[in-house]
Coordinates of C-alpha atoms and ligand atoms in Angstrom, one line a residue:
X1 CA 188.7 176.9 255.1
X2 CA 188.9 173.9 253.3
X3 CA 188.5 174.7 249.5
X4 CA 189.3 172.8 246.6
X5 CA 191.4 176.4 245.2
X6 CA 195.4 176.1 245.3
X7 CA 196.3 179.0 243.3
X8 CA 195.0 182.4 242.7
X9 CA 195.8 184.4 239.9
X10 CA 195.6 188.5 240.7
X11 CA 195.6 190.8 237.3
X12 CA 195.1 194.7 237.4
X13 CA 193.1 195.7 233.8
X14 CA 191.1 198.8 232.3
X15 CA 191.8 202.4 233.5
X16 CA 194.2 202.6 236.4
X17 CA 193.4 203.8 239.9
X18 CA 195.2 205.0 243.1
X19 CA 194.8 201.9 245.7
X20 CA 195.0 199.2 242.9
X21 CA 198.6 198.0 244.8
X22 CA 197.1 197.8 248.2
X23 CA 194.8 195.2 246.7
X24 CA 197.5 193.2 245.1
X25 CA 198.9 193.3 248.0
X26 CA 196.1 191.8 250.2
X27 CA 195.4 189.2 247.9
X28 CA 198.8 188.2 247.6
X29 CA 199.3 187.9 251.3
X30 CA 195.6 186.9 252.1
X31 CA 196.7 183.7 249.8
X32 CA 200.6 183.6 251.8
X33 CA 198.2 183.3 254.9
X34 CA 195.8 180.8 254.1
X35 CA 198.7 178.3 252.5
X36 CA 197.7 179.1 248.8
X37 CA 200.0 180.0 245.6
X38 CA 199.6 182.8 244.0
X39 CA 200.6 184.6 240.8
X40 CA 200.7 188.1 238.9
X41 CA 199.5 188.3 235.7
X42 CA 201.0 191.3 234.0
X43 CA 199.0 194.0 231.4
X44 CA 195.9 193.1 232.5
X45 CA 194.1 190.1 229.8
X46 CA 197.1 191.1 227.6
X47 CA 199.6 189.5 230.2
X48 CA 196.7 186.2 230.4
X49 CA 197.1 185.7 226.7
X50 CA 200.8 186.2 226.3
X51 CA 201.8 184.4 229.5
X52 CA 203.1 187.2 231.4
X53 CA 203.1 185.0 234.9
X54 CA 204.7 185.1 238.0
X55 CA 205.1 183.4 241.1
X56 CA 204.1 186.5 244.5
X57 CA 205.4 185.6 247.8
X58 CA 204.2 187.6 250.7
X59 CA 207.6 189.5 250.2
X60 CA 206.9 190.6 247.0
X61 CA 204.9 193.1 248.2
X62 CA 206.4 194.9 250.2
X63 CA 206.5 198.5 249.9
X64 CA 203.6 199.1 247.2
X65 CA 200.7 199.5 249.8
X66 CA 201.7 203.6 249.3
X67 CA 201.8 203.7 245.8
X68 CA 199.6 205.0 243.0
X69 CA 199.5 202.8 239.8
X70 CA 199.5 199.6 239.3
X71 CA 203.1 197.2 239.6
X72 CA 201.3 194.7 237.7
X73 CA 200.8 197.3 235.1
X74 CA 197.4 197.2 232.9
X75 CA 196.3 197.5 229.5
X76 CA 193.5 198.0 227.4
X77 CA 193.0 194.3 225.5
X78 CA 191.3 194.4 222.6
X79 CA 192.7 190.5 221.6
X80 CA 190.3 189.4 225.0
X81 CA 187.0 190.5 222.9
X82 CA 187.6 188.2 220.7
X83 CA 187.0 184.0 221.5
X84 CA 190.5 183.5 220.1
X85 CA 192.2 185.6 222.5
X86 CA 190.4 184.5 225.5
X87 CA 191.1 180.9 224.8
X88 CA 194.5 182.0 224.7
X89 CA 194.4 183.1 228.2
X90 CA 192.5 179.9 229.0
X91 CA 195.4 177.3 227.9
X92 CA 198.0 180.1 230.3
X93 CA 195.6 179.5 233.1
X94 CA 195.9 176.0 232.3
X95 CA 199.6 176.0 231.8
X96 CA 200.0 177.8 235.5
X97 CA 197.4 175.5 237.4
X98 CA 195.2 178.5 238.2
X99 CA 192.5 177.8 239.6
X100 CA 190.9 181.3 240.3
X101 CA 191.2 184.7 238.9
X102 CA 191.0 187.7 241.0
X103 CA 190.4 190.5 238.3
X104 CA 190.9 194.1 239.8
X105 CA 189.4 197.2 237.5
X106 CA 186.3 198.4 236.2
X107 CA 183.1 197.3 234.2
X108 CA 184.8 196.6 231.2
X109 CA 187.3 194.1 233.0
X110 CA 184.1 192.7 234.6
X111 CA 182.4 192.4 231.1
X112 CA 185.3 190.6 230.2
X113 CA 185.4 188.3 233.3
X114 CA 182.4 187.0 233.4
X115 CA 182.4 186.1 230.0
X116 CA 185.5 183.9 230.7
X117 CA 183.7 182.6 233.6
X118 CA 181.0 181.1 231.3
X119 CA 182.4 180.5 228.0
X120 CA 185.2 178.1 230.8
X121 CA 183.4 177.8 233.8
X122 CA 186.2 179.5 235.7
X123 CA 186.3 180.7 239.9
X124 CA 186.1 184.6 238.7
X125 CA 185.9 187.1 241.3
X126 CA 185.9 191.2 240.9
X127 CA 187.3 194.1 243.3
X128 CA 185.8 197.5 242.0
X129 CA 189.5 199.6 240.7
X130 CA 188.5 202.9 239.4
X131 CA 188.1 206.3 240.4
X132 CA 184.7 207.4 238.6
X133 CA 183.2 205.7 241.6
X134 CA 180.4 204.2 238.8
X135 CA 180.3 200.9 239.9
X136 CA 177.0 199.6 240.8
X137 CA 177.1 197.1 244.4
X138 CA 179.7 199.5 246.7
X139 CA 179.5 202.7 248.0
X140 CA 182.9 203.3 247.3
X141 CA 185.4 202.2 244.4
X142 CA 189.2 202.2 245.0
X143 CA 191.1 205.3 244.3
X144 CA 187.8 207.4 244.4
X145 CA 188.9 208.6 247.4
X146 CA 192.1 210.0 246.2
X147 CA 191.0 211.3 243.1
X148 CA 188.5 213.7 245.7
X149 CA 191.5 214.8 247.5
X150 CA 193.6 215.8 244.4
X151 CA 191.0 217.1 243.0
X152 CA 189.9 219.8 245.8
X153 CA 193.8 220.3 246.4
X154 CA 193.9 221.6 242.5
X155 CA 190.8 223.6 242.7
X156 CA 191.9 225.1 246.2
X157 CA 195.1 226.9 244.6
X158 CA 192.6 227.8 241.5
X159 CA 190.9 229.7 243.4
X160 CA 193.8 231.6 245.3
X161 CA 194.5 233.1 241.8
X162 CA 190.6 233.2 241.1
X163 CA 190.0 235.5 243.8
X164 CA 193.6 237.8 243.0
X165 CA 192.4 238.7 239.5
X166 CA 188.2 238.4 240.0
X167 CA 187.8 235.5 237.8
X168 CA 185.1 233.1 236.6
X169 CA 187.0 229.6 236.2
X170 CA 185.5 226.9 234.8
X171 CA 187.4 223.6 236.1
X172 CA 187.1 219.8 233.8
X173 CA 187.4 217.1 236.3
X174 CA 187.1 213.2 235.0
X175 CA 183.6 211.6 235.1
X176 CA 182.1 210.7 231.5
X177 CA 178.8 209.4 232.5
X178 CA 179.1 209.9 236.2
X179 CA 179.0 212.8 237.9
X180 CA 180.5 212.1 241.7
X181 CA 183.8 213.6 241.3
X182 CA 182.3 216.5 240.2
X183 CA 179.5 217.0 242.9
X184 CA 181.8 215.6 245.7
X185 CA 184.6 217.7 244.7
X186 CA 182.7 221.1 244.1
X187 CA 180.9 220.7 247.0
X188 CA 183.8 220.2 249.2
X189 CA 185.7 223.3 247.2
X190 CA 183.0 225.6 247.6
X191 CA 182.0 225.2 243.7
X192 CA 179.4 228.1 242.8
X193 CA 178.3 225.8 239.9
X194 CA 178.2 222.3 239.1
X195 CA 177.5 220.2 236.3
X196 CA 177.0 216.5 235.8
X197 CA 175.8 214.4 233.3
X198 CA 173.1 213.2 235.9
X199 CA 171.0 216.5 235.4
X200 CA 171.0 218.8 232.8
X201 CA 170.8 222.1 234.3
X202 CA 171.1 224.0 230.9
X203 CA 173.1 226.9 230.0
X204 CA 170.9 229.8 231.0
X205 CA 170.3 228.3 234.3
X206 CA 174.1 227.9 234.7
X207 CA 174.0 231.9 233.6
X208 CA 171.1 233.2 235.9
X209 CA 172.8 231.5 238.7
X210 CA 176.2 233.1 238.2
X211 CA 174.2 236.8 237.6
X212 CA 172.9 236.4 240.6
X213 CA 176.2 235.4 242.7
X214 CA 177.6 238.5 240.6
X215 CA 174.8 240.7 242.0
X216 CA 175.2 239.2 245.4
X217 CA 179.3 240.4 245.5
X218 CA 180.6 237.6 244.8
X219 CA 183.6 238.8 242.2
X220 CA 185.3 235.1 241.8
X221 CA 183.3 231.8 241.2
X222 CA 184.7 228.4 240.1
X223 CA 182.5 226.0 238.2
X224 CA 182.7 222.3 238.2
X225 CA 182.4 220.5 235.1
X226 CA 182.0 216.9 234.6
X227 CA 183.9 215.6 231.3
X228 CA 179.8 214.3 230.3
X229 CA 178.1 216.8 231.6
X230 CA 174.5 216.9 230.0
X231 CA 174.8 220.2 228.0
X232 CA 176.3 218.3 225.2
X233 CA 179.5 221.3 224.9
X234 CA 182.9 220.7 226.5
X235 CA 183.6 223.0 228.9
X236 CA 185.9 225.5 226.3
X237 CA 182.6 225.9 224.7
X238 CA 180.5 226.8 227.8
X239 CA 182.9 229.1 228.7
X240 CA 182.9 230.9 225.5
X241 CA 179.4 230.9 225.7
X242 CA 179.2 232.3 229.6
X243 CA 181.8 235.1 228.6
X244 CA 179.7 236.8 226.2
X245 CA 177.0 237.6 229.2
X246 CA 179.6 238.6 231.5
X247 CA 182.1 240.5 230.3
X248 CA 182.8 241.7 233.7
X249 CA 184.6 238.5 234.3
X250 CA 188.1 237.8 233.4
X251 CA 186.9 233.5 231.9
X252 CA 189.6 230.9 232.6
X253 CA 189.4 227.2 231.8
X254 CA 191.4 225.0 233.7
X255 CA 191.0 220.9 232.4
X256 CA 192.5 218.5 235.2
X257 CA 193.3 215.5 233.3
X258 CA 195.6 212.8 234.2
X259 CA 196.8 214.2 237.5
X260 CA 193.3 212.5 238.6
X261 CA 194.6 209.4 238.7
X262 CA 198.0 209.3 240.0
X263 CA 199.4 210.2 243.0
X264 CA 199.6 208.4 246.5
X265 CA 196.7 206.2 247.7
X266 CA 194.6 208.4 250.7
X267 CA 194.5 206.2 254.2
X268 CA 190.5 205.4 252.9
X269 CA 191.7 203.9 249.7
X270 CA 194.5 202.0 251.5
X271 CA 192.0 200.6 253.9
X272 CA 189.4 200.3 251.7
X273 CA 191.8 198.1 249.1
X274 CA 192.9 196.0 251.7
X275 CA 189.6 195.1 253.1
X276 CA 188.9 193.9 249.1
X277 CA 191.6 192.4 248.5
X278 CA 191.2 190.1 251.7
X279 CA 187.3 189.6 251.3
X280 CA 187.9 188.2 247.5
X281 CA 190.7 185.4 248.4
X282 CA 187.9 184.8 251.5
X283 CA 185.2 184.0 249.4
X284 CA 186.8 182.6 246.4
X285 CA 188.0 180.1 249.3
X286 CA 184.3 179.5 250.4
X287 CA 183.4 178.5 247.0
X288 CA 181.9 182.2 245.5
X289 CA 182.6 183.5 242.0
X290 CA 181.6 185.1 239.5
X291 CA 180.7 188.5 241.6
X292 CA 182.4 191.1 242.6
X293 CA 183.3 192.4 246.3
X294 CA 182.0 196.0 247.4
X295 CA 181.5 197.7 250.9
X296 CA 178.0 199.4 252.1
X297 CA 177.6 200.9 254.7
X298 CA 181.0 199.9 256.0
X299 CA 180.2 196.0 255.3
X300 CA 181.9 194.1 252.7
X301 CA 179.2 192.6 250.6
X302 CA 179.2 190.1 247.3
X303 CA 177.2 191.2 244.2
X304 CA 177.1 189.5 240.7
X305 CA 179.4 191.0 238.3
X306 CA 176.3 191.0 236.2
X307 CA 174.6 193.4 238.3
X308 CA 177.7 195.3 239.2
X309 CA 178.3 196.1 235.4
X310 CA 174.2 196.8 234.3
X311 CA 173.1 198.5 237.6
X312 CA 173.9 202.1 238.0
X313 CA 175.1 203.7 241.0
X314 CA 173.0 206.8 241.7
X315 CA 173.9 210.0 242.5
X316 CA 172.8 211.0 245.7
X317 CA 170.2 213.9 245.3
X318 CA 170.7 215.3 248.4
X319 CA 174.3 216.7 247.6
X320 CA 172.8 218.1 244.8
X321 CA 170.6 220.3 247.8
X322 CA 173.3 221.0 249.6
X323 CA 175.1 222.1 246.9
X324 CA 172.1 224.7 245.1
X325 CA 171.6 226.4 249.2
X326 CA 175.5 226.4 250.2
X327 CA 175.5 228.5 246.8
X328 CA 173.3 231.3 247.6
Ligands
ADP401 P1 187.6 199.4 232.9 O1 187.7 197.7 233.1 O2 188.4 200.5 233.2 O3 186.4 199.8 232.3 P2 188.1 198.6 229.8 O4 186.4 199.1 229.6 O5 188.8 199.6 228.8 O6 188.3 199.8 231.3 O7 188.1 197.6 230.1 C1 189.0 196.8 230.5 C2 189.3 195.6 229.7 O8 188.4 194.3 229.6 C3 189.7 195.7 227.7 O9 190.9 196.2 227.5 C4 189.2 194.0 227.3 O10 190.5 193.6 227.3 C5 188.0 193.7 228.7 N1 186.8 194.1 228.1 C6 186.2 194.9 228.0 N2 184.8 194.7 227.6 C7 185.0 193.3 227.2 C8 183.8 192.6 226.3 N3 182.9 193.0 225.9 N4 184.0 191.0 226.2 C9 185.8 190.6 226.5 N5 186.6 191.5 227.4 C10 185.8 192.9 227.4

């Protein structure tokens, strides 16, 4: 591969996700493989502004493929939203003679990358790392599969106690705008009902459905609710509402919260992150910029960053159908 790119910078930005380290490792090692330099930028865009830049070698990323979080740290950086902040970031890039940036993050990070690219005509490429799987242009984001497995494990445990006490559990999972985690874990953990931001099931239908379950002989139930569920009520309000009408159940709420972000990445996420890291470096060396790497039907693809940000990753309607059939 012949290219003008001699040095690539890599950073992780926005919310952390398991598998980000595997992606960093893949970027660093690919640079080494193609005999170009690689530097790590710490704390996302903040590190770019504050000049927190360190050369990386293939050996510098030993033993991180299995680690959750991000060894490069991440940050939300308000200064990067201003033109002055981005100019400082560009000065750091010039100082270190960085020729292109790999940004591992979510849609906020990609928005920043896109603006930076257009202001300074600087090559950038995105790798989608977010547990929510809410990015257009890839069937899977890094961290999503691990989060699903973490949630399933937690709900399985909750089910043990729900069965023992005839309890009705409302389990809140992450997903402000996207119901992928709720829908998939709801089906995977055998939830009676699943509430997601994309569909308005309505509280009355939920109540009807739970009454039906009770009549059909279910003595305990699990309802999985995404944070951003369309009813507009939070999980505690929903539980309170249902408790009034179903006095036979002992109602409990469990908010899974940040455990969903952490932990060692699943094999799927490690492989995905490795493939995306390699493909990102190859794409930069092939002259690509302002794009995000993704996977679709097992193949690596590129999409314009703008599409990745503006497009909406859709819920699979067949999953809704399956969940309805199986909650009989
Ligand atoms: P995520 O990448 O997980 O969606 P955020 O939305 O917090 O996370 O975005 C991460 C960072 O990207 C922000 O802290 C900010 O530095 C940068 N960013 C987000 N939106 C913009 C924007 N409109 N302009 C410039 N930078 C942005």
